[in-house]
GROMACS .gro file of C-alpha atoms in nm:
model
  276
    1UNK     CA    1   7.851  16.111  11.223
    2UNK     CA    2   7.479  16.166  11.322
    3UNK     CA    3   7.246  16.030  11.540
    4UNK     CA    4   7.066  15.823  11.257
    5UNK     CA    5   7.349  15.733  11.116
    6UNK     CA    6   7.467  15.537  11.440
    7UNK     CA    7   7.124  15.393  11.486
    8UNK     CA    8   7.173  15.223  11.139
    9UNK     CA    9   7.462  15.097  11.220
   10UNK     CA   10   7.379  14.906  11.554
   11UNK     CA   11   7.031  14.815  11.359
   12UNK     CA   12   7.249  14.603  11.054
   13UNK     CA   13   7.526  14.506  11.357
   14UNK     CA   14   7.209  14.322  11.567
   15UNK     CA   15   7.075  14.172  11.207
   16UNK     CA   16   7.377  14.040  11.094
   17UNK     CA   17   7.404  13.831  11.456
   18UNK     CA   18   7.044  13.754  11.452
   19UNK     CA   19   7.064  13.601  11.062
   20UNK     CA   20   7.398  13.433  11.163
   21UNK     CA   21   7.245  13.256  11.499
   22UNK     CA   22   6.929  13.158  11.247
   23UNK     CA   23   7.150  13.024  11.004
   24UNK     CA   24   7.355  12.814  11.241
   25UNK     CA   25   7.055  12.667  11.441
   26UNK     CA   26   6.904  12.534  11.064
   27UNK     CA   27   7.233  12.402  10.922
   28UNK     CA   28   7.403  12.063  10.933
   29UNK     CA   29   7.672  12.203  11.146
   30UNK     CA   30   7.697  12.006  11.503
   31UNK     CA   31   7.540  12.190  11.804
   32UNK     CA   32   7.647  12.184  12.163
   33UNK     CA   33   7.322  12.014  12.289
   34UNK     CA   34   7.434  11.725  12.051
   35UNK     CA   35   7.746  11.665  12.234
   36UNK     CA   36   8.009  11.680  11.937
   37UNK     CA   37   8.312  11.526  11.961
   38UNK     CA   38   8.643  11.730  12.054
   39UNK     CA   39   8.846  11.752  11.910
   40UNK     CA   40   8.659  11.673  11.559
   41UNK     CA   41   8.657  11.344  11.385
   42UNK     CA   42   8.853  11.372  11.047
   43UNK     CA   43   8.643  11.137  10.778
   44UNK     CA   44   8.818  10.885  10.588
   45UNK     CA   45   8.757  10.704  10.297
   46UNK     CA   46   8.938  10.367  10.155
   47UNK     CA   47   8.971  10.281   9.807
   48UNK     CA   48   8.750  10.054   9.621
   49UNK     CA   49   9.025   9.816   9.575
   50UNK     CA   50   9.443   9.782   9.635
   51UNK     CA   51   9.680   9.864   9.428
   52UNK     CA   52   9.894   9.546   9.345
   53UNK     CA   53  10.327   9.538   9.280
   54UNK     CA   54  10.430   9.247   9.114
   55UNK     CA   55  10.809   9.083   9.114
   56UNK     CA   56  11.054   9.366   8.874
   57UNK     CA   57  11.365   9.271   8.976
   58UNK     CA   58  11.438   9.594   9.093
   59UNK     CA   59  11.255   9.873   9.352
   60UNK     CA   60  10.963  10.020   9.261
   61UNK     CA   61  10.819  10.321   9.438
   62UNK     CA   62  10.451  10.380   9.572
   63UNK     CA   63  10.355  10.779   9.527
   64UNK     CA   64  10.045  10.879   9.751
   65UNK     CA   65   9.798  11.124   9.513
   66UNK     CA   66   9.661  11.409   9.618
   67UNK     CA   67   9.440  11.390   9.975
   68UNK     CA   68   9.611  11.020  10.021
   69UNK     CA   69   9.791  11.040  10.384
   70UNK     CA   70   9.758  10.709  10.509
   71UNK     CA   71   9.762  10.346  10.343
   72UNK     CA   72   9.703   9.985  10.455
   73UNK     CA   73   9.949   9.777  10.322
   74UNK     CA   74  10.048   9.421  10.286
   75UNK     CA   75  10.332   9.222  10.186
   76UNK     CA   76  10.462   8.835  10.157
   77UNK     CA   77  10.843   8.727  10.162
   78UNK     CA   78  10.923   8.511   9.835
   79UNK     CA   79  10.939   8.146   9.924
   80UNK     CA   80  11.288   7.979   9.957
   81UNK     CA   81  11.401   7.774   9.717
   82UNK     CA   82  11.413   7.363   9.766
   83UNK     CA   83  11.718   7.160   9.782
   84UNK     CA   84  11.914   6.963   9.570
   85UNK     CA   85  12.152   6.688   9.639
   86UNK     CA   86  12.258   6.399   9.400
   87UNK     CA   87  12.242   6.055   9.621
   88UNK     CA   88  11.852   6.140   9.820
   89UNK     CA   89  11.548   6.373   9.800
   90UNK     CA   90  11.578   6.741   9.824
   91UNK     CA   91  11.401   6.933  10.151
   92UNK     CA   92  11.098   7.171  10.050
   93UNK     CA   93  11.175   7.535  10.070
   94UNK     CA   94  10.977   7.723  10.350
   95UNK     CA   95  10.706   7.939  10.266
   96UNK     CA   96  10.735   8.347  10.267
   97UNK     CA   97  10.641   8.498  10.571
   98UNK     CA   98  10.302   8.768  10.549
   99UNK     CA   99  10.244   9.139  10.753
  100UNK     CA  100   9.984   9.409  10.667
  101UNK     CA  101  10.012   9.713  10.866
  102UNK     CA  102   9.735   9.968  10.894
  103UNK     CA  103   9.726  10.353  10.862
  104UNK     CA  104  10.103  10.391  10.781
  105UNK     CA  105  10.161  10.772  10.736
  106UNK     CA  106  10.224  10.890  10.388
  107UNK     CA  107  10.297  11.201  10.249
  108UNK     CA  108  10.139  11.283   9.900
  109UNK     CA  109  10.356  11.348   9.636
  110UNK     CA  110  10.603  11.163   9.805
  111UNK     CA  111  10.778  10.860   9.672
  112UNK     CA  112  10.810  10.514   9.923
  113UNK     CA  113  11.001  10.235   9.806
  114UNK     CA  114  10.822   9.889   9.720
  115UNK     CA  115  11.069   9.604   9.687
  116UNK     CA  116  10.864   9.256   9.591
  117UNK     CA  117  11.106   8.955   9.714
  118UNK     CA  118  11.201   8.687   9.415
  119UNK     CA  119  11.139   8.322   9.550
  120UNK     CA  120  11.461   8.153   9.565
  121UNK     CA  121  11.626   7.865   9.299
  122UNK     CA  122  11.730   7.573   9.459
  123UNK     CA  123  11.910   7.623   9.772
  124UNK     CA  124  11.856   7.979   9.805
  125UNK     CA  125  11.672   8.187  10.030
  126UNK     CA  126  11.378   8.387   9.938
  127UNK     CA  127  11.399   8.747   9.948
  128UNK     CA  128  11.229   9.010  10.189
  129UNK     CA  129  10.953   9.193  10.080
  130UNK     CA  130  10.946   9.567  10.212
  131UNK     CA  131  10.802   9.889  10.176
  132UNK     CA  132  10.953  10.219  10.286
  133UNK     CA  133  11.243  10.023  10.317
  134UNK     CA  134  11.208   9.908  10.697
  135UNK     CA  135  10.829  10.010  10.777
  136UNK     CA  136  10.653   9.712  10.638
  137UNK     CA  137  10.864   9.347  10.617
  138UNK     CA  138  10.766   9.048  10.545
  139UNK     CA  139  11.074   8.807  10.563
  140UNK     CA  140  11.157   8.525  10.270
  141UNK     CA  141  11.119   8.156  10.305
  142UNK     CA  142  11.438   7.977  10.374
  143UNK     CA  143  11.619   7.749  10.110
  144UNK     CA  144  11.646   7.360  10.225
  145UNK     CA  145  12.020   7.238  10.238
  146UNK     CA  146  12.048   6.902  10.068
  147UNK     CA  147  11.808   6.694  10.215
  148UNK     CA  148  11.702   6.931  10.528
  149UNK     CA  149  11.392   7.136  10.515
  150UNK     CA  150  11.414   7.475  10.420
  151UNK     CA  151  11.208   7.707  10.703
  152UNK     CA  152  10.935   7.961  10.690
  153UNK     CA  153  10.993   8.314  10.688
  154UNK     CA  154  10.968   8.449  11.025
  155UNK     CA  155  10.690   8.645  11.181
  156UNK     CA  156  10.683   8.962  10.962
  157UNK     CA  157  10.784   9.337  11.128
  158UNK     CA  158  10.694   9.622  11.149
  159UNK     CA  159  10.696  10.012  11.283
  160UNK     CA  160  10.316  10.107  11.279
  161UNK     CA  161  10.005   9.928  11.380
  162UNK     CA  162  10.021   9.536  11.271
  163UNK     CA  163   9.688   9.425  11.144
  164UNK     CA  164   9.862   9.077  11.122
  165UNK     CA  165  10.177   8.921  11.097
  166UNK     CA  166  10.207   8.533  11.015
  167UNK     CA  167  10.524   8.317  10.944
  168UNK     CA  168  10.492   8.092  10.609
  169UNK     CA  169  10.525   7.720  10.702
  170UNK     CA  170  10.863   7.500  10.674
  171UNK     CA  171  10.933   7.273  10.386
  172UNK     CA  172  10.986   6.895  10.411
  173UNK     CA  173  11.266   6.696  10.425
  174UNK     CA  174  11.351   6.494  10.153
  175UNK     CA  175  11.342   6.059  10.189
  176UNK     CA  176  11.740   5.996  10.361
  177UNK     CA  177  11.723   5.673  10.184
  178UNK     CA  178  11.546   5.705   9.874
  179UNK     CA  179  11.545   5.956   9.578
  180UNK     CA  180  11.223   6.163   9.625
  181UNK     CA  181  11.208   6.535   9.734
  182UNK     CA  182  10.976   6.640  10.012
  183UNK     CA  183  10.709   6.983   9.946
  184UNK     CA  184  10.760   7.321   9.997
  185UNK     CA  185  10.558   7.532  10.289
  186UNK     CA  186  10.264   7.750  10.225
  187UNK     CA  187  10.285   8.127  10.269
  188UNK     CA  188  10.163   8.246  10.540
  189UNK     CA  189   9.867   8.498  10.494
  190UNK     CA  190   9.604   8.732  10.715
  191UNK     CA  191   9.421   8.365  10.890
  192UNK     CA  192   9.727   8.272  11.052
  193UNK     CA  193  10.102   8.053  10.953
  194UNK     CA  194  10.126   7.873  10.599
  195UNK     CA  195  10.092   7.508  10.610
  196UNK     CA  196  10.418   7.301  10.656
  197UNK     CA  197  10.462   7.015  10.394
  198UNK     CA  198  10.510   6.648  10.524
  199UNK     CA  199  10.829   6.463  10.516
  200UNK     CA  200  10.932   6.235  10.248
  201UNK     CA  201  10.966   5.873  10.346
  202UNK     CA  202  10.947   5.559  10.180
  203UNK     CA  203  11.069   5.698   9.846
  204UNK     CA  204  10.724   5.867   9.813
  205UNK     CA  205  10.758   6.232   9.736
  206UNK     CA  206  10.511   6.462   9.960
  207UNK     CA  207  10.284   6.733   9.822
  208UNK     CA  208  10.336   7.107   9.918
  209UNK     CA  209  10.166   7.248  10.224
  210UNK     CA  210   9.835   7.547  10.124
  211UNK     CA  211   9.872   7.872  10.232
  212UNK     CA  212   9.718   7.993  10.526
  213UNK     CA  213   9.392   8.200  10.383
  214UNK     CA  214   9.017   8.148  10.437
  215UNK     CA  215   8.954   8.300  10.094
  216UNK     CA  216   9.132   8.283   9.739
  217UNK     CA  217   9.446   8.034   9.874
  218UNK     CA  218   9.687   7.859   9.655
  219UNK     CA  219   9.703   7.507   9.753
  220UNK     CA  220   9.991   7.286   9.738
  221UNK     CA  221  10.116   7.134   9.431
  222UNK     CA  222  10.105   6.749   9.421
  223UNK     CA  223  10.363   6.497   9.531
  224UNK     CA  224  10.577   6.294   9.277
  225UNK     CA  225  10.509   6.431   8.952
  226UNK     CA  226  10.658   6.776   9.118
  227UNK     CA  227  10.367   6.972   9.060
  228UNK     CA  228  10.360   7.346   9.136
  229UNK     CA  229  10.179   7.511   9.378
  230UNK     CA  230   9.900   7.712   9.258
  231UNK     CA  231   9.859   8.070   9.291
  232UNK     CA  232   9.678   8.271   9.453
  233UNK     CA  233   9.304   8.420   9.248
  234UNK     CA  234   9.511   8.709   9.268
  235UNK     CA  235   9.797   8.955   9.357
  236UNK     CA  236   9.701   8.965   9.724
  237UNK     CA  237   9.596   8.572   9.821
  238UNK     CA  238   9.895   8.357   9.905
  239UNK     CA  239  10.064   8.087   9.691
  240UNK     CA  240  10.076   7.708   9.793
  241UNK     CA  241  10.434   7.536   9.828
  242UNK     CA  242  10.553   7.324   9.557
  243UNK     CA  243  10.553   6.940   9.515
  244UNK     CA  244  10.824   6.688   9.582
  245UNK     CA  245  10.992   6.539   9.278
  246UNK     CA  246  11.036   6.191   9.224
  247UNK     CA  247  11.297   5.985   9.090
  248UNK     CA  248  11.080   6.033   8.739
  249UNK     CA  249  11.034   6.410   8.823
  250UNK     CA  250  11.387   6.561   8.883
  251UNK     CA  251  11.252   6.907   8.963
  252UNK     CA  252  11.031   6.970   9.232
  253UNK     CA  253  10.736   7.235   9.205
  254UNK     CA  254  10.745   7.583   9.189
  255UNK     CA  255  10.620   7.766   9.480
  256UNK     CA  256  10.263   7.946   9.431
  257UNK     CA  257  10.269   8.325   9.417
  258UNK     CA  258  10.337   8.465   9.592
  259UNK     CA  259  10.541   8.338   9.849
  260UNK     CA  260  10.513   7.921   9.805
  261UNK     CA  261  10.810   7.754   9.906
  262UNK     CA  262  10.999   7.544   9.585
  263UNK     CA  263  10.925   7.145   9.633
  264UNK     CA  264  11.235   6.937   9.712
  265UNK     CA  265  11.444   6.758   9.367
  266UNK     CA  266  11.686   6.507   9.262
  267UNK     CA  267  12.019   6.520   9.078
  268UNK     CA  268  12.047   6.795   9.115
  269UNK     CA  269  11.809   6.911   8.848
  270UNK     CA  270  11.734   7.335   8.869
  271UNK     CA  271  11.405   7.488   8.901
  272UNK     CA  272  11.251   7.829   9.056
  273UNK     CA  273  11.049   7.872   9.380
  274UNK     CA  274  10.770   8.165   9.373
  275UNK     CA  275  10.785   8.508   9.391
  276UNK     CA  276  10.544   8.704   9.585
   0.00000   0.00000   0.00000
């Protein structure tokens, strides 16, 4: 190799550094005068809005797409179902419980079980709602016994980072001496516990306690006439408990979706709490 060519060489060598230097000193790329952070901060986006499971009656599964490794999620244990006895007013069911956890690790292409809990009938619990099986719970309301109020779900669980976890609020108890059924408890939701119905007394029924939300709550469904609790405006606000029944009304009031306790009933007469 000659002398010129090893002069050319070194000569495209020294222009290559100098037009990489230039390059980097006009780009976007951080610089060390601007103190980037170490180790670098990985951007993250959120979608535009959640993706909702409704009550199957079976396990449904949650697959992360592509570039999805982390999701926010939130659940509400179905509301228990209210009680039923022949002689006096039935208890309220207690409302479902509520969690959300925050960045929970997720593996695309991967599938995580969602299991929505069914509100219970009369005298039987609500179910747990869960995903990845333990990762995310949010208990059920319990079912009232006779003429005992049924009590919230408990305060939700969790394995990652808990945004918020809020019991749902008891139900009622029915009127000892009478024949009118007491409301069912609110779900609790992201503001704090549901709202725990009143007792019955005086053989007038009670109305169902709201769910605990400062936007989009169900409120409780009306005493006497066993109303239901309303829903939610949508999948992800929480459902009022149901109304008390009445001696006129035999069934007390659905629970709200999701997770409204069932309203207390008479004679026995069969009826559905929520689902979440």
């Amino acid at each position: 190799m000659g002398i010129d060519s090893k002069k050319a060489i070194k000569f495209w060598r020294g222009f290559l550094v100098f037009a990489l230097i230039f390059a980097w000193l006009f780009s976007g790329w951080p610089k060390v005068w601007q103190n980037p952070p170490f180790p670098p901060e990985v951007l993250t986006t959120r979608a535009a809005s959640p993706e909702p499971f409704a009550y199957t009656g079976g396990s449904q599964d949650f697959n992360p797409a592509d570039g999805i490794y982390a999701v926010d999620v939130e659940c509400w244990g179905g509301g228990g179902g209210g009680g039923s006895i022949n002689n006096n007013g039935g208890g309220g069911g207690g409302g479902g419980a509520y969690a959300k956890s925050t960045g929970v690790a997720v593996t695309p292409g991967t599938g995580y079980a969602v299991d929505v809990g069914a509100g219970g009938s009369s005298e039987v619990n609500g179910a747990d709602s869960t995903f990845g099986v333990t990762t995310v719970v949010a208990d059920g309301g319990g079912a009232a016994a006779n003429n005992n109020n049924g009590t919230g779900g408990t305060l939700a669980a969790s394995t990652y980072n808990d945004a918020a976890s809020h019991a749902g609020g008891n139900g009622g108890d029915g009127n000892t001496t009478g024949d009118v059924g007491a409301g069912g408890g609110g779900a609790g939701g992201p503001d704090g516990i549901g709202n725990t119905a009143d007792n019955a007394s005086n053989n007038v029924s009670t109305a169902g306690g709201d769910a605990n939300s400062s936007v989009g709550t169900g409120t409780g469904g009306a005493a006497n006439d066993g109303a239901a609790g309303s829903p939610g405006n949508n999948d992800l606000t929480k459902g009022g408990g149901g109304g008390g029944g009445s001696e006129a009304a035999q069934v007390g009031g659905a629970g709200g979706v999701p997770g409204g306790g069932g309203g207390g009933r008479h004679m026995g007469a069969f009826g559905y709490s929520s689902h979440s």
